[in-house]
PDB file of C-alpha atoms in Angstrom:
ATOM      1  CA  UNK H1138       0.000   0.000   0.000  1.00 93.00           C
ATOM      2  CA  UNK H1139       1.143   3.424  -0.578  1.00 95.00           C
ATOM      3  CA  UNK H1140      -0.284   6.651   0.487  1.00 96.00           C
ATOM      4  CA  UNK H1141      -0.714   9.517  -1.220  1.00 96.00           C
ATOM      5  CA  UNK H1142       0.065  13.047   0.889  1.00 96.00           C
ATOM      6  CA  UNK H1143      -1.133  16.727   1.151  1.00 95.00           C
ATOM      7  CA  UNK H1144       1.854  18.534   0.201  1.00 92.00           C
ATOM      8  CA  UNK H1145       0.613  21.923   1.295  1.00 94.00           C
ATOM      9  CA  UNK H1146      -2.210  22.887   4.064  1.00 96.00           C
ATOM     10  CA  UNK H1147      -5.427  23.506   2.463  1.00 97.00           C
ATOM     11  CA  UNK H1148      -9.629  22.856   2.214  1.00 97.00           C
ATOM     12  CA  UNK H1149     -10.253  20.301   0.102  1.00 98.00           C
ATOM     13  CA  UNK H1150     -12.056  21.579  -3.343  1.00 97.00           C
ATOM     14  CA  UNK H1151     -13.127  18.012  -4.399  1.00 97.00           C
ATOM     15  CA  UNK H1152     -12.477  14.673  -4.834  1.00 97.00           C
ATOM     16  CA  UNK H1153     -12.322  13.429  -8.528  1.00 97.00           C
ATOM     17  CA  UNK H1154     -11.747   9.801  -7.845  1.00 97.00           C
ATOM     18  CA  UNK H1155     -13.608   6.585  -5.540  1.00 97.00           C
ATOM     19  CA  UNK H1156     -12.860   3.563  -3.834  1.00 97.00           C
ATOM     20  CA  UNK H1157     -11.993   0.914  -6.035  1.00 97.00           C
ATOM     21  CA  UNK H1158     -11.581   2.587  -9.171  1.00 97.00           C
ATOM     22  CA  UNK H1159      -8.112   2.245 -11.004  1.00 97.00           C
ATOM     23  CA  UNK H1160      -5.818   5.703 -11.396  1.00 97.00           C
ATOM     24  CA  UNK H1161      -2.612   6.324 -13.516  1.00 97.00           C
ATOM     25  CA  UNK H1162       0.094   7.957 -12.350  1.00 96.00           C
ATOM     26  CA  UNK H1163      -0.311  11.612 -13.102  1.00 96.00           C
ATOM     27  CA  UNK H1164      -3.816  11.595 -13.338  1.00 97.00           C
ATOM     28  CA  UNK H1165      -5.586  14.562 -10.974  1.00 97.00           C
ATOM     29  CA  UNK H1166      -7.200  12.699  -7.701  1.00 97.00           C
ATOM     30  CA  UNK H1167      -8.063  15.635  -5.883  1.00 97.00           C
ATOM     31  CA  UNK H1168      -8.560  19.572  -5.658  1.00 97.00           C
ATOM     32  CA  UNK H1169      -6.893  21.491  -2.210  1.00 97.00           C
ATOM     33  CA  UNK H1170      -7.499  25.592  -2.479  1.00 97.00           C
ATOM     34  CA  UNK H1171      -4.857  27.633  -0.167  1.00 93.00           C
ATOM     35  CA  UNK H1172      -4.673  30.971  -0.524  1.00 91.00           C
ATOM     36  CA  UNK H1173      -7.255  31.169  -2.615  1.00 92.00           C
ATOM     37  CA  UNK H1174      -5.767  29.574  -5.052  1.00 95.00           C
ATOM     38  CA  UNK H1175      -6.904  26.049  -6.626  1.00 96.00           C
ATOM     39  CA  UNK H1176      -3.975  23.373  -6.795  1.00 95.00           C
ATOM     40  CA  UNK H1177      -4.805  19.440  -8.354  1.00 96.00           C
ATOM     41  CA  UNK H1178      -3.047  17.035  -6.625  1.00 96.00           C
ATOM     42  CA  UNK H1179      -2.037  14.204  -8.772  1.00 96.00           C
ATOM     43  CA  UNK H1180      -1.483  10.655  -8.230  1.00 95.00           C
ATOM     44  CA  UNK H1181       2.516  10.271  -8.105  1.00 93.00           C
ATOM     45  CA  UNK H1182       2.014   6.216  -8.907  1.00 93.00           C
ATOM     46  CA  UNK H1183      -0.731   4.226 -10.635  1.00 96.00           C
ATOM     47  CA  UNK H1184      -2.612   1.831  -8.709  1.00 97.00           C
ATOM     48  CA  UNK H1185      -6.008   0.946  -7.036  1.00 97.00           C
ATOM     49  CA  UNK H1186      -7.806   3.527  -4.410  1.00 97.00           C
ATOM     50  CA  UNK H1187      -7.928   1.637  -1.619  1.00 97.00           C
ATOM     51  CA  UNK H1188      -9.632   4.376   0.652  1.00 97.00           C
ATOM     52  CA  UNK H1189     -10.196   7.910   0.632  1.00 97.00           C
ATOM     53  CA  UNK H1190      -9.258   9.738   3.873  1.00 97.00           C
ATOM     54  CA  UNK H1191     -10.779  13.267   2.881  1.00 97.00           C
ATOM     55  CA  UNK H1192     -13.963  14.633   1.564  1.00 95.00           C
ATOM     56  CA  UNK H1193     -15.130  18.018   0.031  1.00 96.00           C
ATOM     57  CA  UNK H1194     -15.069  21.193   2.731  1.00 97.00           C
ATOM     58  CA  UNK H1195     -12.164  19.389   4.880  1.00 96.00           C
ATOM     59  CA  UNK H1196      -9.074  20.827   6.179  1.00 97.00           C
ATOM     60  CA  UNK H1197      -5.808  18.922   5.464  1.00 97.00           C
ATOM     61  CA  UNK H1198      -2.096  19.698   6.623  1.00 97.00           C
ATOM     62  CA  UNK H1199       1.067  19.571   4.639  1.00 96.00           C
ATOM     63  CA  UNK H1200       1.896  15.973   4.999  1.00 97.00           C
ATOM     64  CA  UNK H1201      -2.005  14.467   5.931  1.00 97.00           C
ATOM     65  CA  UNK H1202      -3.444  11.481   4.089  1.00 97.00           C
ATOM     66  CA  UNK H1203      -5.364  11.770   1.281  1.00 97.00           C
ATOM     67  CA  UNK H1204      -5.674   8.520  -0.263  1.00 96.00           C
ATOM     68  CA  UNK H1205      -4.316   5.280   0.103  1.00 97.00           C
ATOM     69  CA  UNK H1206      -3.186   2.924  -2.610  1.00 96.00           C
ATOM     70  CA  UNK H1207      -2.546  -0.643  -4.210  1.00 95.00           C
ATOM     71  CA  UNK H1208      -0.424  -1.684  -6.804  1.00 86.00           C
TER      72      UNK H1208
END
């Protein structure tokens, strides 16, 4: 299993992906806005979504959970 992290503090925008469904690396998972700006956060390895830790409104830290994934 590998998880993918916030990399930057932020609410969470939206979540463009759902357990079980099959990502590629590179593909946009996720929305965070910080500063009132809107940064994707994309899937550094292709896999399986396992389990989403967030969901739309939340407020993540650099370095919190977002998803969790199989090879």
């Amino acid at each position: 299993m590998k998880e993918l992290k916030a990399t930057m503090a932020g609410t969470v925008l939206n979540v463009l992906v759902a357990e079980g469904q099959a990502i590629e690396a590179g593909q946009a998972v996720c929305t965070l806005e910080s500063m009132k700006m809107e940064i994707p956060v994309e899937a550094e390895f292709a896999g399986k979504v396992e389990s989403v830790n967030v969901e739309t409104g939340a407020f993540v830290n650099e370095g919190d959970t977002l998803l969790t994934v199989s090879e």
